[in-house]
């Protein structure tokens, strides 16, 4: 996952917005993803964005894609304690269309 | 019932032992994957299989082998375990069909392996 970069930790207050950032490497990636890992569980797809889009909104989640800078962000509005988890950015790479994951960002929501 | 199951969920073993981790899925997916997760490194792909007769090495396959016994089963073996293989191991599946254009992967709950 070293080619996809994320900061390791983020802390926010309950009710604030959280923004998790990611830089990726493959400009030909057709889809970019955000996966969520809750404690003691596997990863679950949270949302994804197609590469011809700049923004995708889904309830409290907003994904922004800047293809020129290869930058992806996930904004969580009105962050709740249940949003505490590790969030992974991922891109599709290579002819076999494998997922490459970032290191994950541990989001901690403080009361 | 979970769609992707892994056994065992936890395992402690000694250096040099042979270990097999098993994965089963009821999703009917053709593609299966094995990853390991280490703190600060995210998930790294060990092996993947696009169907029963198709096995491919991932980013970190050295020291591991796999077997795709059936479409629903994909096992990971450590022939001679070493301490730096201590990690959390995840199995995942995906569907290559037209109804899944964005290649979502579905993950099992993970196996925590400790090699002493």
PDB file of C-alpha atoms in Angstrom:
ATOM      1  CA  UNK A   1       0.000   0.000   0.000  1.00  0.00           C
ATOM      2  CA  UNK A   2       2.965   2.370   0.026  1.00  0.00           C
ATOM      3  CA  UNK A   3       1.948   3.987  -3.284  1.00  0.00           C
ATOM      4  CA  UNK A   4      -1.289   5.327  -1.848  1.00  0.00           C
ATOM      5  CA  UNK A   5      -0.609   7.776   0.962  1.00  0.00           C
ATOM      6  CA  UNK A   6      -2.739   8.830   3.900  1.00  0.00           C
ATOM      7  CA  UNK A   7      -2.040  10.394   7.251  1.00  0.00           C
ATOM      8  CA  UNK A   8      -2.236   7.833  10.042  1.00  0.00           C
ATOM      9  CA  UNK A   9      -4.359   9.641  12.637  1.00  0.00           C
ATOM     10  CA  UNK A  10      -7.162  12.194  12.859  1.00  0.00           C
ATOM     11  CA  UNK A  11      -9.107  13.350  15.931  1.00  0.00           C
ATOM     12  CA  UNK A  12     -12.265  15.435  15.811  1.00  0.00           C
ATOM     13  CA  UNK A  13     -14.977  16.523  18.224  1.00  0.00           C
ATOM     14  CA  UNK A  14     -18.407  14.975  17.964  1.00  0.00           C
ATOM     15  CA  UNK A  15     -20.578  17.097  15.680  1.00  0.00           C
ATOM     16  CA  UNK A  16     -17.647  18.581  13.757  1.00  0.00           C
ATOM     17  CA  UNK A  17     -16.739  17.662  10.185  1.00  0.00           C
ATOM     18  CA  UNK A  18     -13.922  15.227   9.479  1.00  0.00           C
ATOM     19  CA  UNK A  19     -11.778  15.397   6.364  1.00  0.00           C
ATOM     20  CA  UNK A  20      -9.551  12.469   5.479  1.00  0.00           C
ATOM     21  CA  UNK A  21      -7.090  12.987   2.643  1.00  0.00           C
ATOM     22  CA  UNK A  22      -5.369  10.595   0.273  1.00  0.00           C
ATOM     23  CA  UNK A  23      -2.955  10.826  -2.628  1.00  0.00           C
ATOM     24  CA  UNK A  24      -2.832   8.058  -5.186  1.00  0.00           C
ATOM     25  CA  UNK A  25      -0.487   7.192  -8.010  1.00  0.00           C
ATOM     26  CA  UNK A  26      -2.233   5.756 -11.039  1.00  0.00           C
ATOM     27  CA  UNK A  27      -3.840   8.419 -13.213  1.00  0.00           C
ATOM     28  CA  UNK A  28      -5.601   5.674 -15.171  1.00  0.00           C
ATOM     29  CA  UNK A  29      -7.504   4.371 -12.128  1.00  0.00           C
ATOM     30  CA  UNK A  30     -11.151   4.178 -13.143  1.00  0.00           C
ATOM     31  CA  UNK A  31     -12.544   3.943  -9.627  1.00  0.00           C
ATOM     32  CA  UNK A  32     -11.310   5.188  -6.284  1.00  0.00           C
ATOM     33  CA  UNK A  33     -12.681   3.906  -3.027  1.00  0.00           C
ATOM     34  CA  UNK A  34     -13.091   4.563   0.645  1.00  0.00           C
ATOM     35  CA  UNK A  35     -13.312   1.507   2.887  1.00  0.00           C
ATOM     36  CA  UNK A  36     -14.136   1.579   6.597  1.00  0.00           C
ATOM     37  CA  UNK A  37     -12.768  -0.856   9.182  1.00  0.00           C
ATOM     38  CA  UNK A  38     -14.480  -0.925  12.545  1.00  0.00           C
ATOM     39  CA  UNK A  39     -12.632  -2.453  15.530  1.00  0.00           C
ATOM     40  CA  UNK A  40     -12.294  -6.212  15.265  1.00  0.00           C
ATOM     41  CA  UNK A  41     -13.919  -6.395  11.850  1.00  0.00           C
ATOM     42  CA  UNK A  42     -13.014  -6.632   8.188  1.00  0.00           C
ATOM     43  CA  UNK A  43     -13.227  -3.771   5.745  1.00  0.00           C
ATOM     44  CA  UNK A  44     -16.500  -2.590   4.248  1.00  0.00           C
ATOM     45  CA  UNK A  45     -16.910  -0.402   1.215  1.00  0.00           C
ATOM     46  CA  UNK A  46     -18.094   3.004   2.377  1.00  0.00           C
ATOM     47  CA  UNK A  47     -18.272   4.819  -0.932  1.00  0.00           C
ATOM     48  CA  UNK A  48     -16.545   5.056  -4.300  1.00  0.00           C
ATOM     49  CA  UNK A  49     -16.144   7.603  -7.072  1.00  0.00           C
ATOM     50  CA  UNK A  50     -15.767   7.122 -10.788  1.00  0.00           C
ATOM     51  CA  UNK A  51     -12.777   8.892 -12.279  1.00  0.00           C
ATOM     52  CA  UNK A  52     -14.842  11.161 -14.532  1.00  0.00           C
ATOM     53  CA  UNK A  53     -16.498  12.745 -11.496  1.00  0.00           C
ATOM     54  CA  UNK A  54     -15.186  15.579  -9.326  1.00  0.00           C
ATOM     55  CA  UNK A  55     -17.539  15.083  -6.441  1.00  0.00           C
ATOM     56  CA  UNK A  56     -19.941  12.536  -5.030  1.00  0.00           C
ATOM     57  CA  UNK A  57     -22.299  13.119  -2.134  1.00  0.00           C
ATOM     58  CA  UNK A  58     -24.051  10.414  -0.157  1.00  0.00           C
ATOM     59  CA  UNK A  59     -25.895  11.619   2.963  1.00  0.00           C
ATOM     60  CA  UNK A  60     -23.177  12.738   5.423  1.00  0.00           C
ATOM     61  CA  UNK A  61     -20.357  11.694   3.111  1.00  0.00           C
ATOM     62  CA  UNK A  62     -18.764  13.872   0.435  1.00  0.00           C
ATOM     63  CA  UNK A  63     -15.978  12.570  -1.787  1.00  0.00           C
ATOM     64  CA  UNK A  64     -13.845  15.049  -3.716  1.00  0.00           C
ATOM     65  CA  UNK A  65     -11.523  13.977  -6.519  1.00  0.00           C
ATOM     66  CA  UNK A  66      -8.762  16.142  -7.985  1.00  0.00           C
ATOM     67  CA  UNK A  67      -7.339  14.139 -10.852  1.00  0.00           C
ATOM     68  CA  UNK A  68      -4.707  16.710 -11.731  1.00  0.00           C
ATOM     69  CA  UNK A  69      -3.130  16.386  -8.291  1.00  0.00           C
ATOM     70  CA  UNK A  70      -4.175  12.731  -7.801  1.00  0.00           C
ATOM     71  CA  UNK A  71      -5.852  13.740  -4.565  1.00  0.00           C
ATOM     72  CA  UNK A  72      -8.921  12.171  -3.018  1.00  0.00           C
ATOM     73  CA  UNK A  73     -10.703  13.298   0.116  1.00  0.00           C
ATOM     74  CA  UNK A  74     -13.550  12.047   2.268  1.00  0.00           C
ATOM     75  CA  UNK A  75     -15.575  14.511   4.288  1.00  0.00           C
ATOM     76  CA  UNK A  76     -17.877  13.255   7.030  1.00  0.00           C
ATOM     77  CA  UNK A  77     -20.364  15.856   8.186  1.00  0.00           C
ATOM     78  CA  UNK A  78     -21.668  15.917  11.769  1.00  0.00           C
ATOM     79  CA  UNK A  79     -19.179  13.236  12.858  1.00  0.00           C
ATOM     80  CA  UNK A  80     -20.532  10.810  15.431  1.00  0.00           C
ATOM     81  CA  UNK A  81     -18.811   8.437  17.862  1.00  0.00           C
ATOM     82  CA  UNK A  82     -19.927   5.555  15.653  1.00  0.00           C
ATOM     83  CA  UNK A  83     -17.745   6.968  12.890  1.00  0.00           C
ATOM     84  CA  UNK A  84     -14.631   6.100  14.897  1.00  0.00           C
ATOM     85  CA  UNK A  85     -12.799   3.588  12.720  1.00  0.00           C
ATOM     86  CA  UNK A  86      -9.903   3.191  10.305  1.00  0.00           C
ATOM     87  CA  UNK A  87     -10.604   4.598   6.840  1.00  0.00           C
ATOM     88  CA  UNK A  88      -8.710   3.253   3.848  1.00  0.00           C
ATOM     89  CA  UNK A  89      -8.337   4.923   0.500  1.00  0.00           C
ATOM     90  CA  UNK A  90      -7.859   2.483  -2.414  1.00  0.00           C
ATOM     91  CA  UNK A  91      -7.285   2.601  -6.145  1.00  0.00           C
ATOM     92  CA  UNK A  92      -7.434   0.056  -8.924  1.00  0.00           C
ATOM     93  CA  UNK A  93      -4.062  -0.576 -10.545  1.00  0.00           C
ATOM     94  CA  UNK A  94      -2.590  -2.744 -13.248  1.00  0.00           C
ATOM     95  CA  UNK A  95      -3.965  -4.902 -15.997  1.00  0.00           C
ATOM     96  CA  UNK A  96      -5.361  -7.325 -13.397  1.00  0.00           C
ATOM     97  CA  UNK A  97      -7.315  -4.441 -11.804  1.00  0.00           C
ATOM     98  CA  UNK A  98      -6.083  -5.118  -8.320  1.00  0.00           C
ATOM     99  CA  UNK A  99      -6.962  -2.877  -5.427  1.00  0.00           C
ATOM    100  CA  UNK A 100      -4.072  -1.041  -3.811  1.00  0.00           C
ATOM    101  CA  UNK A 101      -4.803   0.308  -0.347  1.00  0.00           C
ATOM    102  CA  UNK A 102      -3.351   3.207   1.564  1.00  0.00           C
ATOM    103  CA  UNK A 103      -2.052   2.796   5.094  1.00  0.00           C
ATOM    104  CA  UNK A 104      -5.374   3.786   6.628  1.00  0.00           C
ATOM    105  CA  UNK A 105      -6.351   6.788   8.759  1.00  0.00           C
ATOM    106  CA  UNK A 106      -7.462   6.101  12.329  1.00  0.00           C
ATOM    107  CA  UNK A 107     -10.350   8.491  13.024  1.00  0.00           C
ATOM    108  CA  UNK A 108     -11.076   9.135  16.684  1.00  0.00           C
ATOM    109  CA  UNK A 109     -14.223  11.045  17.582  1.00  0.00           C
ATOM    110  CA  UNK A 110     -14.025  12.793  20.934  1.00  0.00           C
ATOM    111  CA  UNK A 111     -17.154  13.580  23.000  1.00  0.00           C
TER     112      UNK A 111
ATOM    113  CA  UNK B   1     -24.840 -15.875   8.428  1.00  0.00           C
ATOM    114  CA  UNK B   2     -21.706 -14.121   7.234  1.00  0.00           C
ATOM    115  CA  UNK B   3     -21.080 -14.194   3.494  1.00  0.00           C
ATOM    116  CA  UNK B   4     -17.294 -14.499   3.854  1.00  0.00           C
ATOM    117  CA  UNK B   5     -15.989 -16.608   6.717  1.00  0.00           C
ATOM    118  CA  UNK B   6     -12.462 -17.264   7.897  1.00  0.00           C
ATOM    119  CA  UNK B   7     -11.109 -19.976  10.166  1.00  0.00           C
ATOM    120  CA  UNK B   8      -9.496 -19.859  12.603  1.00  0.00           C
ATOM    121  CA  UNK B   9     -10.168 -16.346  13.946  1.00  0.00           C
ATOM    122  CA  UNK B  10      -7.090 -16.432  16.140  1.00  0.00           C
ATOM    123  CA  UNK B  11      -4.012 -18.624  16.042  1.00  0.00           C
ATOM    124  CA  UNK B  12      -0.780 -18.708  17.973  1.00  0.00           C
ATOM    125  CA  UNK B  13       1.977 -20.896  16.594  1.00  0.00           C
ATOM    126  CA  UNK B  14       5.711 -21.414  16.779  1.00  0.00           C
ATOM    127  CA  UNK B  15       8.458 -20.639  14.302  1.00  0.00           C
ATOM    128  CA  UNK B  16       8.830 -23.370  11.698  1.00  0.00           C
ATOM    129  CA  UNK B  17       5.295 -24.747  11.966  1.00  0.00           C
ATOM    130  CA  UNK B  18       3.035 -25.149   8.938  1.00  0.00           C
ATOM    131  CA  UNK B  19      -0.177 -23.167   9.181  1.00  0.00           C
ATOM    132  CA  UNK B  20      -3.275 -23.104   6.995  1.00  0.00           C
ATOM    133  CA  UNK B  21      -5.845 -20.340   7.046  1.00  0.00           C
ATOM    134  CA  UNK B  22      -9.164 -21.058   5.395  1.00  0.00           C
ATOM    135  CA  UNK B  23     -11.707 -18.860   3.685  1.00  0.00           C
ATOM    136  CA  UNK B  24     -15.195 -19.743   2.482  1.00  0.00           C
ATOM    137  CA  UNK B  25     -17.797 -17.596   0.761  1.00  0.00           C
ATOM    138  CA  UNK B  26     -21.464 -17.958  -0.045  1.00  0.00           C
ATOM    139  CA  UNK B  27     -21.665 -14.917  -2.316  1.00  0.00           C
ATOM    140  CA  UNK B  28     -21.097 -16.908  -5.512  1.00  0.00           C
ATOM    141  CA  UNK B  29     -18.199 -14.647  -6.465  1.00  0.00           C
ATOM    142  CA  UNK B  30     -15.507 -15.874  -8.823  1.00  0.00           C
ATOM    143  CA  UNK B  31     -12.645 -13.759  -7.492  1.00  0.00           C
ATOM    144  CA  UNK B  32     -10.943 -14.287  -4.150  1.00  0.00           C
ATOM    145  CA  UNK B  33      -8.015 -12.544  -2.439  1.00  0.00           C
ATOM    146  CA  UNK B  34      -5.717 -12.878   0.541  1.00  0.00           C
ATOM    147  CA  UNK B  35      -4.300  -9.763   2.259  1.00  0.00           C
ATOM    148  CA  UNK B  36      -2.256  -9.140   5.341  1.00  0.00           C
ATOM    149  CA  UNK B  37      -2.673  -6.060   7.503  1.00  0.00           C
ATOM    150  CA  UNK B  38       0.157  -4.586   9.545  1.00  0.00           C
ATOM    151  CA  UNK B  39      -0.140  -1.398  11.610  1.00  0.00           C
ATOM    152  CA  UNK B  40       0.760   1.658   9.554  1.00  0.00           C
ATOM    153  CA  UNK B  41       1.116  -0.349   6.347  1.00  0.00           C
ATOM    154  CA  UNK B  42      -2.475  -0.851   5.357  1.00  0.00           C
ATOM    155  CA  UNK B  43      -3.431  -4.002   3.492  1.00  0.00           C
ATOM    156  CA  UNK B  44      -0.993  -5.734   1.186  1.00  0.00           C
ATOM    157  CA  UNK B  45      -2.040  -8.321  -1.354  1.00  0.00           C
ATOM    158  CA  UNK B  46      -0.518 -11.789  -0.926  1.00  0.00           C
ATOM    159  CA  UNK B  47      -2.296 -13.859  -3.604  1.00  0.00           C
ATOM    160  CA  UNK B  48      -5.412 -13.592  -5.702  1.00  0.00           C
ATOM    161  CA  UNK B  49      -7.479 -15.965  -7.787  1.00  0.00           C
ATOM    162  CA  UNK B  50      -9.856 -14.992 -10.577  1.00  0.00           C
ATOM    163  CA  UNK B  51     -11.299 -18.492 -10.872  1.00  0.00           C
ATOM    164  CA  UNK B  52     -10.532 -22.032  -9.745  1.00  0.00           C
ATOM    165  CA  UNK B  53      -7.747 -22.519 -12.287  1.00  0.00           C
ATOM    166  CA  UNK B  54      -6.274 -19.039 -12.029  1.00  0.00           C
ATOM    167  CA  UNK B  55      -3.865 -18.219  -9.180  1.00  0.00           C
ATOM    168  CA  UNK B  56      -1.667 -15.121  -9.144  1.00  0.00           C
ATOM    169  CA  UNK B  57       1.006 -13.749  -6.866  1.00  0.00           C
ATOM    170  CA  UNK B  58       0.410 -10.431  -5.226  1.00  0.00           C
ATOM    171  CA  UNK B  59       2.779  -7.864  -3.796  1.00  0.00           C
ATOM    172  CA  UNK B  60       4.155 -10.042  -0.957  1.00  0.00           C
ATOM    173  CA  UNK B  61       3.792 -13.738  -1.880  1.00  0.00           C
ATOM    174  CA  UNK B  62       7.187 -14.993  -0.589  1.00  0.00           C
ATOM    175  CA  UNK B  63       6.717 -17.470   2.260  1.00  0.00           C
ATOM    176  CA  UNK B  64       3.074 -18.121   1.382  1.00  0.00           C
ATOM    177  CA  UNK B  65       1.159 -20.486  -0.877  1.00  0.00           C
ATOM    178  CA  UNK B  66      -2.535 -20.806  -1.726  1.00  0.00           C
ATOM    179  CA  UNK B  67      -5.027 -23.352  -2.936  1.00  0.00           C
ATOM    180  CA  UNK B  68      -8.373 -22.683  -4.599  1.00  0.00           C
ATOM    181  CA  UNK B  69     -10.177 -25.918  -3.802  1.00  0.00           C
ATOM    182  CA  UNK B  70     -13.496 -24.782  -5.230  1.00  0.00           C
ATOM    183  CA  UNK B  71     -15.088 -21.542  -6.328  1.00  0.00           C
ATOM    184  CA  UNK B  72     -16.192 -20.970  -2.743  1.00  0.00           C
ATOM    185  CA  UNK B  73     -12.955 -21.891  -0.954  1.00  0.00           C
ATOM    186  CA  UNK B  74      -9.523 -20.286  -0.964  1.00  0.00           C
ATOM    187  CA  UNK B  75      -6.902 -21.299   1.597  1.00  0.00           C
ATOM    188  CA  UNK B  76      -3.610 -19.651   2.517  1.00  0.00           C
ATOM    189  CA  UNK B  77      -0.651 -21.673   3.799  1.00  0.00           C
ATOM    190  CA  UNK B  78       2.500 -20.672   5.596  1.00  0.00           C
ATOM    191  CA  UNK B  79       4.843 -23.592   4.960  1.00  0.00           C
ATOM    192  CA  UNK B  80       7.289 -22.648   7.713  1.00  0.00           C
ATOM    193  CA  UNK B  81       6.013 -19.781   9.799  1.00  0.00           C
ATOM    194  CA  UNK B  82       8.372 -17.020  10.943  1.00  0.00           C
ATOM    195  CA  UNK B  83       7.772 -14.219  13.471  1.00  0.00           C
ATOM    196  CA  UNK B  84       7.528 -11.446  10.857  1.00  0.00           C
ATOM    197  CA  UNK B  85       4.453 -13.211   9.485  1.00  0.00           C
ATOM    198  CA  UNK B  86       2.635 -12.166  12.642  1.00  0.00           C
ATOM    199  CA  UNK B  87      -0.232 -10.075  11.282  1.00  0.00           C
ATOM    200  CA  UNK B  88      -3.950  -9.838  10.684  1.00  0.00           C
ATOM    201  CA  UNK B  89      -4.952 -11.790   7.575  1.00  0.00           C
ATOM    202  CA  UNK B  90      -8.036 -11.006   5.512  1.00  0.00           C
ATOM    203  CA  UNK B  91      -9.778 -12.914   2.788  1.00  0.00           C
ATOM    204  CA  UNK B  92     -11.917 -10.994   0.303  1.00  0.00           C
ATOM    205  CA  UNK B  93     -14.152 -11.760  -2.675  1.00  0.00           C
ATOM    206  CA  UNK B  94     -15.441  -9.840  -5.651  1.00  0.00           C
ATOM    207  CA  UNK B  95     -17.634 -10.442  -8.662  1.00  0.00           C
ATOM    208  CA  UNK B  96     -16.292  -9.962 -12.170  1.00  0.00           C
ATOM    209  CA  UNK B  97     -19.780  -9.850 -13.681  1.00  0.00           C
ATOM    210  CA  UNK B  98     -21.377  -6.945 -15.507  1.00  0.00           C
ATOM    211  CA  UNK B  99     -23.490  -6.102 -12.481  1.00  0.00           C
ATOM    212  CA  UNK B 100     -20.417  -5.143 -10.483  1.00  0.00           C
ATOM    213  CA  UNK B 101     -18.587  -2.530 -12.552  1.00  0.00           C
ATOM    214  CA  UNK B 102     -16.850  -0.915  -9.648  1.00  0.00           C
ATOM    215  CA  UNK B 103     -15.140  -4.061  -8.340  1.00  0.00           C
ATOM    216  CA  UNK B 104     -16.313  -3.890  -4.738  1.00  0.00           C
ATOM    217  CA  UNK B 105     -14.489  -6.358  -2.542  1.00  0.00           C
ATOM    218  CA  UNK B 106     -16.213  -8.063   0.396  1.00  0.00           C
ATOM    219  CA  UNK B 107     -14.028  -8.913   3.348  1.00  0.00           C
ATOM    220  CA  UNK B 108     -14.063 -11.663   5.914  1.00  0.00           C
ATOM    221  CA  UNK B 109     -13.647 -10.855   9.622  1.00  0.00           C
ATOM    222  CA  UNK B 110      -9.922 -11.616   9.632  1.00  0.00           C
ATOM    223  CA  UNK B 111      -7.567 -14.112  11.260  1.00  0.00           C
ATOM    224  CA  UNK B 112      -5.119 -12.844  13.847  1.00  0.00           C
ATOM    225  CA  UNK B 113      -1.941 -14.923  13.541  1.00  0.00           C
ATOM    226  CA  UNK B 114       0.907 -14.753  16.043  1.00  0.00           C
ATOM    227  CA  UNK B 115       4.164 -16.562  15.323  1.00  0.00           C
ATOM    228  CA  UNK B 116       6.394 -16.959  18.372  1.00  0.00           C
TER     229      UNK B 116
END
